[in-house]
C-alpha cells in the first residue's frame, strides 16, 4: 500500500490475510448468491496506548445506566437484527466503484436477508417484514448521492468496519468498530457511523438532530481511537469530521468537526 494511506497504517496486521487469499487464488468476484457474514474485523485490530495519559476510552460515570447502551428504539431486538444485517450489506459492497451495481437483484437480496435474519433469531412470522425493511434501507442508502459517495472506492483513503482497541492510563481497554472511514477531496478524514433507527411521522429533521446529540459521545470515542492509531505511527491525521449516516433517508449529518 501507499505509505501515506490508511491501509498502510494497519498493513502489518492485514498483510497475512491478503497473502493467504492470494495463495488460495481466491477472487472478489460478485455472484448473485451473496452469502452474508459478519465482517471479519480482526484484520484491522490493534491496541495502542493513548498519547495523553489522562485519556481513557470509557463512558462517563455520570451517565444513567439506561443511557450507556445505545439501542434501536423502534422494535426491540428485531430492530437490532435489522440493523446488523443492514451493516453487513453495506460492508459487503464497501469500496466498490459502483455500489448500486454491486448489489444483487432485489429478490435475491430479500431471500438472503431473510436467511440471515432467521439465523439471528427473528421469529418466522416477522422475517418477511424485517427482510423487506433491510432491503429497502440498503437500497435507499446506496442509491442516493450521499450513499454512493460514502460507500464507493473513490477516495484516496478509506476503511470499512475498522476495529480498534485503545489502552487507557489505568490499563483499561475499549474496543470500537468504525463503520466507515474516508478521506475526501479536501483531505478531511471522515468518521461515519451508520444509523438504521426508524422514524415515523413528521419532524425528521428534529429526529436526526436528536440522534446526533445522542451519539456525540460515542463518536468522540471513535475520534480518539483513530487519533491514537495515527499518533502511534507518528502520522498527521489532518482535519477530522465525525458524522452519522442514515441510509433509510439518504442523510449524512455532521456531528463534530
PDB file of C-alpha atoms in Angstrom:
ATOM      1  CA  UNK A   1       0.000   0.000   0.000  1.00  0.00           C
ATOM      2  CA  UNK A   2       0.976   3.634  -0.385  1.00  0.00           C
ATOM      3  CA  UNK A   3       2.969   4.953   2.557  1.00  0.00           C
ATOM      4  CA  UNK A   4       0.505   7.794   3.172  1.00  0.00           C
ATOM      5  CA  UNK A   5      -2.641   5.645   3.122  1.00  0.00           C
ATOM      6  CA  UNK A   6      -4.805   4.380   5.968  1.00  0.00           C
ATOM      7  CA  UNK A   7      -4.232   0.829   4.751  1.00  0.00           C
ATOM      8  CA  UNK A   8      -0.503   1.253   5.323  1.00  0.00           C
ATOM      9  CA  UNK A   9      -1.191   2.023   8.984  1.00  0.00           C
ATOM     10  CA  UNK A  10      -2.782  -1.398   9.552  1.00  0.00           C
ATOM     11  CA  UNK A  11      -0.873  -3.335   6.886  1.00  0.00           C
ATOM     12  CA  UNK A  12       1.234  -5.221   9.409  1.00  0.00           C
ATOM     13  CA  UNK A  13      -1.960  -6.881  10.651  1.00  0.00           C
ATOM     14  CA  UNK A  14      -3.687  -7.166   7.281  1.00  0.00           C
ATOM     15  CA  UNK A  15      -0.817  -8.492   5.145  1.00  0.00           C
ATOM     16  CA  UNK A  16      -1.064 -12.154   6.235  1.00  0.00           C
ATOM     17  CA  UNK A  17      -4.749 -12.297   5.297  1.00  0.00           C
ATOM     18  CA  UNK A  18      -4.189 -10.837   1.836  1.00  0.00           C
ATOM     19  CA  UNK A  19      -1.222 -13.121   1.253  1.00  0.00           C
ATOM     20  CA  UNK A  20      -3.231 -16.180   2.207  1.00  0.00           C
ATOM     21  CA  UNK A  21      -6.020 -15.212  -0.166  1.00  0.00           C
ATOM     22  CA  UNK A  22      -3.534 -14.674  -2.979  1.00  0.00           C
ATOM     23  CA  UNK A  23      -2.084 -18.147  -2.448  1.00  0.00           C
ATOM     24  CA  UNK A  24      -5.550 -19.698  -2.474  1.00  0.00           C
ATOM     25  CA  UNK A  25      -6.277 -17.913  -5.740  1.00  0.00           C
ATOM     26  CA  UNK A  26      -9.484 -16.505  -4.339  1.00  0.00           C
ATOM     27  CA  UNK A  27     -11.053 -13.527  -6.039  1.00  0.00           C
ATOM     28  CA  UNK A  28     -13.531 -10.808  -5.170  1.00  0.00           C
ATOM     29  CA  UNK A  29     -15.975 -11.669  -7.933  1.00  0.00           C
ATOM     30  CA  UNK A  30     -19.599 -10.948  -7.120  1.00  0.00           C
ATOM     31  CA  UNK A  31     -22.254 -13.536  -7.838  1.00  0.00           C
ATOM     32  CA  UNK A  32     -25.985 -13.283  -7.406  1.00  0.00           C
ATOM     33  CA  UNK A  33     -25.974 -15.679  -4.479  1.00  0.00           C
ATOM     34  CA  UNK A  34     -24.404 -13.478  -1.852  1.00  0.00           C
ATOM     35  CA  UNK A  35     -23.636 -15.087   1.476  1.00  0.00           C
ATOM     36  CA  UNK A  36     -23.986 -12.568   4.259  1.00  0.00           C
ATOM     37  CA  UNK A  37     -21.461 -12.972   7.046  1.00  0.00           C
ATOM     38  CA  UNK A  38     -20.453 -10.864   9.977  1.00  0.00           C
ATOM     39  CA  UNK A  39     -17.490  -8.683   8.940  1.00  0.00           C
ATOM     40  CA  UNK A  40     -14.071 -10.106   9.784  1.00  0.00           C
ATOM     41  CA  UNK A  41     -12.885  -7.209  11.915  1.00  0.00           C
ATOM     42  CA  UNK A  42      -9.744  -8.758  13.338  1.00  0.00           C
ATOM     43  CA  UNK A  43      -7.656  -7.678  10.351  1.00  0.00           C
ATOM     44  CA  UNK A  44      -7.507  -4.042  11.409  1.00  0.00           C
ATOM     45  CA  UNK A  45      -7.480  -4.593  15.153  1.00  0.00           C
ATOM     46  CA  UNK A  46      -4.512  -3.183  17.047  1.00  0.00           C
ATOM     47  CA  UNK A  47      -4.041  -1.903  20.578  1.00  0.00           C
ATOM     48  CA  UNK A  48      -2.486   1.492  21.189  1.00  0.00           C
ATOM     49  CA  UNK A  49      -1.743   3.462  24.321  1.00  0.00           C
ATOM     50  CA  UNK A  50      -3.157   6.918  24.098  1.00  0.00           C
ATOM     51  CA  UNK A  51      -0.647   9.785  23.860  1.00  0.00           C
ATOM     52  CA  UNK A  52      -2.494  11.645  26.615  1.00  0.00           C
ATOM     53  CA  UNK A  53      -2.189   9.755  29.899  1.00  0.00           C
ATOM     54  CA  UNK A  54      -5.480  11.254  31.085  1.00  0.00           C
ATOM     55  CA  UNK A  55      -7.410   9.912  28.135  1.00  0.00           C
ATOM     56  CA  UNK A  56      -9.402   6.779  28.860  1.00  0.00           C
ATOM     57  CA  UNK A  57     -11.880   5.474  26.329  1.00  0.00           C
ATOM     58  CA  UNK A  58     -14.649   4.687  28.801  1.00  0.00           C
ATOM     59  CA  UNK A  59     -18.148   6.013  29.072  1.00  0.00           C
ATOM     60  CA  UNK A  60     -18.593   8.793  31.658  1.00  0.00           C
ATOM     61  CA  UNK A  61     -19.790   7.557  35.059  1.00  0.00           C
ATOM     62  CA  UNK A  62     -22.334  10.358  35.339  1.00  0.00           C
ATOM     63  CA  UNK A  63     -24.490   8.880  32.586  1.00  0.00           C
ATOM     64  CA  UNK A  64     -27.555   6.957  33.644  1.00  0.00           C
ATOM     65  CA  UNK A  65     -27.272   3.173  33.172  1.00  0.00           C
ATOM     66  CA  UNK A  66     -30.138   3.245  30.687  1.00  0.00           C
ATOM     67  CA  UNK A  67     -28.168   5.695  28.533  1.00  0.00           C
ATOM     68  CA  UNK A  68     -24.955   3.720  28.371  1.00  0.00           C
ATOM     69  CA  UNK A  69     -26.082   1.101  25.893  1.00  0.00           C
ATOM     70  CA  UNK A  70     -27.416   2.810  22.786  1.00  0.00           C
ATOM     71  CA  UNK A  71     -30.031   0.621  21.123  1.00  0.00           C
ATOM     72  CA  UNK A  72     -32.501   0.893  18.298  1.00  0.00           C
ATOM     73  CA  UNK A  73     -35.740   2.150  19.748  1.00  0.00           C
ATOM     74  CA  UNK A  74     -38.417   1.223  17.239  1.00  0.00           C
ATOM     75  CA  UNK A  75     -38.934  -2.540  17.523  1.00  0.00           C
ATOM     76  CA  UNK A  76     -36.736  -4.088  20.185  1.00  0.00           C
ATOM     77  CA  UNK A  77     -34.483  -6.994  19.327  1.00  0.00           C
ATOM     78  CA  UNK A  78     -35.807  -7.335  15.774  1.00  0.00           C
ATOM     79  CA  UNK A  79     -34.652  -3.777  15.076  1.00  0.00           C
ATOM     80  CA  UNK A  80     -31.172  -4.627  16.296  1.00  0.00           C
ATOM     81  CA  UNK A  81     -31.099  -7.610  13.960  1.00  0.00           C
ATOM     82  CA  UNK A  82     -32.312  -5.444  11.080  1.00  0.00           C
ATOM     83  CA  UNK A  83     -29.506  -3.006  11.852  1.00  0.00           C
ATOM     84  CA  UNK A  84     -26.966  -5.824  11.968  1.00  0.00           C
ATOM     85  CA  UNK A  85     -27.904  -7.126   8.533  1.00  0.00           C
ATOM     86  CA  UNK A  86     -28.050  -3.618   7.028  1.00  0.00           C
ATOM     87  CA  UNK A  87     -24.473  -3.140   8.254  1.00  0.00           C
ATOM     88  CA  UNK A  88     -23.480  -6.488   6.720  1.00  0.00           C
ATOM     89  CA  UNK A  89     -24.833  -5.496   3.329  1.00  0.00           C
ATOM     90  CA  UNK A  90     -23.140  -2.087   3.399  1.00  0.00           C
ATOM     91  CA  UNK A  91     -19.879  -3.714   4.475  1.00  0.00           C
ATOM     92  CA  UNK A  92     -20.107  -6.272   1.658  1.00  0.00           C
ATOM     93  CA  UNK A  93     -20.155  -3.551  -1.026  1.00  0.00           C
ATOM     94  CA  UNK A  94     -17.845  -1.018   0.635  1.00  0.00           C
ATOM     95  CA  UNK A  95     -15.111   0.022  -1.748  1.00  0.00           C
ATOM     96  CA  UNK A  96     -16.978  -0.903  -4.932  1.00  0.00           C
ATOM     97  CA  UNK A  97     -16.693   1.558  -7.799  1.00  0.00           C
ATOM     98  CA  UNK A  98     -20.461   1.273  -8.350  1.00  0.00           C
ATOM     99  CA  UNK A  99     -22.214   0.222  -5.107  1.00  0.00           C
ATOM    100  CA  UNK A 100     -25.627   0.045  -6.805  1.00  0.00           C
ATOM    101  CA  UNK A 101     -24.387  -2.399  -9.437  1.00  0.00           C
ATOM    102  CA  UNK A 102     -22.641  -4.428  -6.729  1.00  0.00           C
ATOM    103  CA  UNK A 103     -25.952  -5.326  -5.094  1.00  0.00           C
ATOM    104  CA  UNK A 104     -27.738  -8.459  -6.348  1.00  0.00           C
ATOM    105  CA  UNK A 105     -31.315  -8.400  -7.626  1.00  0.00           C
ATOM    106  CA  UNK A 106     -33.956  -7.432  -5.078  1.00  0.00           C
ATOM    107  CA  UNK A 107     -35.495 -10.915  -4.831  1.00  0.00           C
ATOM    108  CA  UNK A 108     -32.047 -12.397  -4.184  1.00  0.00           C
ATOM    109  CA  UNK A 109     -31.364  -9.756  -1.536  1.00  0.00           C
ATOM    110  CA  UNK A 110     -34.655 -10.494   0.214  1.00  0.00           C
ATOM    111  CA  UNK A 111     -34.036 -14.242   0.153  1.00  0.00           C
ATOM    112  CA  UNK A 112     -30.504 -13.945   1.535  1.00  0.00           C
ATOM    113  CA  UNK A 113     -31.582 -11.318   4.056  1.00  0.00           C
ATOM    114  CA  UNK A 114     -34.416 -13.499   5.317  1.00  0.00           C
ATOM    115  CA  UNK A 115     -31.954 -16.347   5.811  1.00  0.00           C
ATOM    116  CA  UNK A 116     -29.589 -14.081   7.746  1.00  0.00           C
ATOM    117  CA  UNK A 117     -32.392 -12.743   9.952  1.00  0.00           C
ATOM    118  CA  UNK A 118     -33.649 -16.245  10.702  1.00  0.00           C
ATOM    119  CA  UNK A 119     -30.143 -17.172  11.751  1.00  0.00           C
ATOM    120  CA  UNK A 120     -30.121 -14.230  14.148  1.00  0.00           C
ATOM    121  CA  UNK A 121     -33.309 -15.434  15.816  1.00  0.00           C
ATOM    122  CA  UNK A 122     -36.018 -13.286  14.216  1.00  0.00           C
ATOM    123  CA  UNK A 123     -39.372 -15.051  14.510  1.00  0.00           C
ATOM    124  CA  UNK A 124     -40.635 -16.727  11.336  1.00  0.00           C
ATOM    125  CA  UNK A 125     -43.752 -14.558  11.385  1.00  0.00           C
ATOM    126  CA  UNK A 126     -41.605 -11.402  11.366  1.00  0.00           C
ATOM    127  CA  UNK A 127     -38.867 -12.419   8.919  1.00  0.00           C
ATOM    128  CA  UNK A 128     -40.618 -11.273   5.737  1.00  0.00           C
ATOM    129  CA  UNK A 129     -41.376  -7.783   7.071  1.00  0.00           C
ATOM    130  CA  UNK A 130     -37.906  -7.406   8.553  1.00  0.00           C
ATOM    131  CA  UNK A 131     -36.198  -8.600   5.349  1.00  0.00           C
ATOM    132  CA  UNK A 132     -38.154  -6.104   3.276  1.00  0.00           C
ATOM    133  CA  UNK A 133     -37.170  -3.370   5.728  1.00  0.00           C
ATOM    134  CA  UNK A 134     -33.488  -4.295   5.401  1.00  0.00           C
ATOM    135  CA  UNK A 135     -33.543  -4.321   1.606  1.00  0.00           C
ATOM    136  CA  UNK A 136     -35.439  -1.017   1.465  1.00  0.00           C
ATOM    137  CA  UNK A 137     -32.923   0.658   3.793  1.00  0.00           C
ATOM    138  CA  UNK A 138     -29.883  -0.691   1.951  1.00  0.00           C
ATOM    139  CA  UNK A 139     -31.280   0.213  -1.464  1.00  0.00           C
ATOM    140  CA  UNK A 140     -32.197   3.745  -0.373  1.00  0.00           C
ATOM    141  CA  UNK A 141     -28.823   4.205   1.294  1.00  0.00           C
ATOM    142  CA  UNK A 142     -26.862   3.111  -1.740  1.00  0.00           C
ATOM    143  CA  UNK A 143     -28.878   4.755  -4.483  1.00  0.00           C
ATOM    144  CA  UNK A 144     -28.695   8.308  -3.110  1.00  0.00           C
ATOM    145  CA  UNK A 145     -25.801  10.662  -3.854  1.00  0.00           C
ATOM    146  CA  UNK A 146     -24.511  10.687  -0.268  1.00  0.00           C
ATOM    147  CA  UNK A 147     -24.557   6.905  -0.035  1.00  0.00           C
ATOM    148  CA  UNK A 148     -22.675   6.359  -3.289  1.00  0.00           C
ATOM    149  CA  UNK A 149     -20.064   8.872  -2.188  1.00  0.00           C
ATOM    150  CA  UNK A 150     -19.595   7.238   1.215  1.00  0.00           C
ATOM    151  CA  UNK A 151     -19.554   3.606   0.120  1.00  0.00           C
ATOM    152  CA  UNK A 152     -17.709   3.773  -3.207  1.00  0.00           C
ATOM    153  CA  UNK A 153     -13.966   3.359  -3.720  1.00  0.00           C
ATOM    154  CA  UNK A 154     -13.500   6.908  -4.986  1.00  0.00           C
ATOM    155  CA  UNK A 155     -11.386   8.003  -2.050  1.00  0.00           C
ATOM    156  CA  UNK A 156      -7.658   8.400  -1.583  1.00  0.00           C
ATOM    157  CA  UNK A 157      -8.001   6.704   1.788  1.00  0.00           C
ATOM    158  CA  UNK A 158     -10.794   4.557   3.206  1.00  0.00           C
ATOM    159  CA  UNK A 159     -11.696   1.676   5.512  1.00  0.00           C
ATOM    160  CA  UNK A 160     -14.862  -0.231   6.414  1.00  0.00           C
ATOM    161  CA  UNK A 161     -15.663  -1.827   9.774  1.00  0.00           C
ATOM    162  CA  UNK A 162     -12.344  -0.570  11.162  1.00  0.00           C
ATOM    163  CA  UNK A 163     -11.808  -2.256  14.530  1.00  0.00           C
ATOM    164  CA  UNK A 164      -9.529  -0.524  17.028  1.00  0.00           C
ATOM    165  CA  UNK A 165      -8.652  -1.027  20.664  1.00  0.00           C
ATOM    166  CA  UNK A 166      -7.149   1.725  22.772  1.00  0.00           C
ATOM    167  CA  UNK A 167      -5.495   1.273  26.165  1.00  0.00           C
ATOM    168  CA  UNK A 168      -6.065   3.948  28.791  1.00  0.00           C
ATOM    169  CA  UNK A 169      -3.773   5.090  31.577  1.00  0.00           C
ATOM    170  CA  UNK A 170      -5.161   2.573  34.093  1.00  0.00           C
ATOM    171  CA  UNK A 171      -4.849  -0.367  31.717  1.00  0.00           C
ATOM    172  CA  UNK A 172      -8.499  -0.394  30.671  1.00  0.00           C
ATOM    173  CA  UNK A 173      -9.171  -1.175  27.032  1.00  0.00           C
ATOM    174  CA  UNK A 174     -12.197  -0.290  24.948  1.00  0.00           C
ATOM    175  CA  UNK A 175     -12.762  -1.923  21.596  1.00  0.00           C
ATOM    176  CA  UNK A 176     -14.557   0.122  18.957  1.00  0.00           C
ATOM    177  CA  UNK A 177     -15.616  -0.558  15.389  1.00  0.00           C
ATOM    178  CA  UNK A 178     -15.986   2.360  12.984  1.00  0.00           C
ATOM    179  CA  UNK A 179     -18.463   1.685  10.175  1.00  0.00           C
ATOM    180  CA  UNK A 180     -16.739   3.813   7.551  1.00  0.00           C
ATOM    181  CA  UNK A 181     -13.641   5.990   7.339  1.00  0.00           C
ATOM    182  CA  UNK A 182     -12.978   8.034   4.196  1.00  0.00           C
ATOM    183  CA  UNK A 183     -10.690  10.898   3.233  1.00  0.00           C
ATOM    184  CA  UNK A 184     -12.408  13.403   0.982  1.00  0.00           C
ATOM    185  CA  UNK A 185     -11.022  15.566  -1.804  1.00  0.00           C
ATOM    186  CA  UNK A 186     -10.182  18.298   0.721  1.00  0.00           C
ATOM    187  CA  UNK A 187      -8.037  15.840   2.741  1.00  0.00           C
ATOM    188  CA  UNK A 188     -10.520  15.720   5.623  1.00  0.00           C
ATOM    189  CA  UNK A 189     -10.841  12.351   7.319  1.00  0.00           C
ATOM    190  CA  UNK A 190     -14.455  11.388   7.964  1.00  0.00           C
ATOM    191  CA  UNK A 191     -15.558   9.024  10.729  1.00  0.00           C
ATOM    192  CA  UNK A 192     -19.035   7.834   9.753  1.00  0.00           C
ATOM    193  CA  UNK A 193     -21.419   5.757  11.833  1.00  0.00           C
ATOM    194  CA  UNK A 194     -24.426   4.155  10.151  1.00  0.00           C
ATOM    195  CA  UNK A 195     -27.769   4.543  11.923  1.00  0.00           C
ATOM    196  CA  UNK A 196     -30.811   2.485  10.942  1.00  0.00           C
ATOM    197  CA  UNK A 197     -33.270   3.807  13.531  1.00  0.00           C
ATOM    198  CA  UNK A 198     -36.736   4.207  12.047  1.00  0.00           C
ATOM    199  CA  UNK A 199     -38.658   7.450  12.418  1.00  0.00           C
ATOM    200  CA  UNK A 200     -42.387   7.521  11.825  1.00  0.00           C
ATOM    201  CA  UNK A 201     -44.391  10.617  11.036  1.00  0.00           C
ATOM    202  CA  UNK A 202     -43.158  14.183  10.670  1.00  0.00           C
ATOM    203  CA  UNK A 203     -40.289  16.016  12.273  1.00  0.00           C
ATOM    204  CA  UNK A 204     -37.489  14.098  10.553  1.00  0.00           C
ATOM    205  CA  UNK A 205     -35.030  16.982  10.943  1.00  0.00           C
ATOM    206  CA  UNK A 206     -35.675  17.162  14.692  1.00  0.00           C
ATOM    207  CA  UNK A 207     -35.279  13.388  14.963  1.00  0.00           C
ATOM    208  CA  UNK A 208     -31.913  13.485  13.191  1.00  0.00           C
ATOM    209  CA  UNK A 209     -30.718  16.391  15.343  1.00  0.00           C
ATOM    210  CA  UNK A 210     -31.603  14.404  18.455  1.00  0.00           C
ATOM    211  CA  UNK A 211     -29.752  11.354  17.141  1.00  0.00           C
ATOM    212  CA  UNK A 212     -26.660  13.487  16.529  1.00  0.00           C
ATOM    213  CA  UNK A 213     -26.774  14.683  20.141  1.00  0.00           C
ATOM    214  CA  UNK A 214     -27.426  11.173  21.383  1.00  0.00           C
ATOM    215  CA  UNK A 215     -24.394   9.682  19.648  1.00  0.00           C
ATOM    216  CA  UNK A 216     -21.969  12.593  20.066  1.00  0.00           C
ATOM    217  CA  UNK A 217     -20.087  10.909  22.928  1.00  0.00           C
ATOM    218  CA  UNK A 218     -19.823   7.642  21.027  1.00  0.00           C
ATOM    219  CA  UNK A 219     -18.350   9.418  18.014  1.00  0.00           C
ATOM    220  CA  UNK A 220     -15.898  11.221  20.293  1.00  0.00           C
ATOM    221  CA  UNK A 221     -14.621   7.810  21.382  1.00  0.00           C
ATOM    222  CA  UNK A 222     -14.153   6.856  17.731  1.00  0.00           C
ATOM    223  CA  UNK A 223     -12.305  10.111  17.098  1.00  0.00           C
ATOM    224  CA  UNK A 224      -9.917   9.440  19.982  1.00  0.00           C
ATOM    225  CA  UNK A 225      -9.329   5.859  18.898  1.00  0.00           C
ATOM    226  CA  UNK A 226      -8.469   6.837  15.327  1.00  0.00           C
ATOM    227  CA  UNK A 227      -6.270   9.685  16.524  1.00  0.00           C
ATOM    228  CA  UNK A 228      -4.377   7.233  18.741  1.00  0.00           C
ATOM    229  CA  UNK A 229      -3.881   4.969  15.733  1.00  0.00           C
ATOM    230  CA  UNK A 230      -2.291   7.755  13.716  1.00  0.00           C
ATOM    231  CA  UNK A 231      -0.261   9.096  16.644  1.00  0.00           C
ATOM    232  CA  UNK A 232       1.205   5.643  17.262  1.00  0.00           C
ATOM    233  CA  UNK A 233       2.749   5.762  13.792  1.00  0.00           C
ATOM    234  CA  UNK A 234       3.785   9.425  14.068  1.00  0.00           C
ATOM    235  CA  UNK A 235       1.486  10.386  11.204  1.00  0.00           C
ATOM    236  CA  UNK A 236      -0.536  13.545  10.734  1.00  0.00           C
ATOM    237  CA  UNK A 237      -4.211  12.734  10.748  1.00  0.00           C
ATOM    238  CA  UNK A 238      -5.300  16.136   9.465  1.00  0.00           C
ATOM    239  CA  UNK A 239      -8.796  17.545   9.922  1.00  0.00           C
ATOM    240  CA  UNK A 240     -11.284  15.084  11.398  1.00  0.00           C
ATOM    241  CA  UNK A 241     -15.036  15.113  10.847  1.00  0.00           C
ATOM    242  CA  UNK A 242     -17.490  12.859  12.690  1.00  0.00           C
ATOM    243  CA  UNK A 243     -20.881  12.193  11.149  1.00  0.00           C
ATOM    244  CA  UNK A 244     -23.924   9.949  11.190  1.00  0.00           C
ATOM    245  CA  UNK A 245     -25.318   8.412   8.023  1.00  0.00           C
ATOM    246  CA  UNK A 246     -28.997   7.482   7.899  1.00  0.00           C
ATOM    247  CA  UNK A 247     -29.280   5.176   4.863  1.00  0.00           C
ATOM    248  CA  UNK A 248     -33.066   4.953   5.075  1.00  0.00           C
ATOM    249  CA  UNK A 249     -33.290   8.698   4.443  1.00  0.00           C
ATOM    250  CA  UNK A 250     -30.102   9.286   2.465  1.00  0.00           C
ATOM    251  CA  UNK A 251     -28.941  11.802   5.059  1.00  0.00           C
ATOM    252  CA  UNK A 252     -25.327  12.388   6.080  1.00  0.00           C
ATOM    253  CA  UNK A 253     -25.234  14.650   9.126  1.00  0.00           C
ATOM    254  CA  UNK A 254     -22.049  16.201  10.514  1.00  0.00           C
ATOM    255  CA  UNK A 255     -21.827  15.870  14.292  1.00  0.00           C
ATOM    256  CA  UNK A 256     -18.483  17.489  15.016  1.00  0.00           C
ATOM    257  CA  UNK A 257     -15.545  18.976  13.108  1.00  0.00           C
TER     258      UNK A 257
END
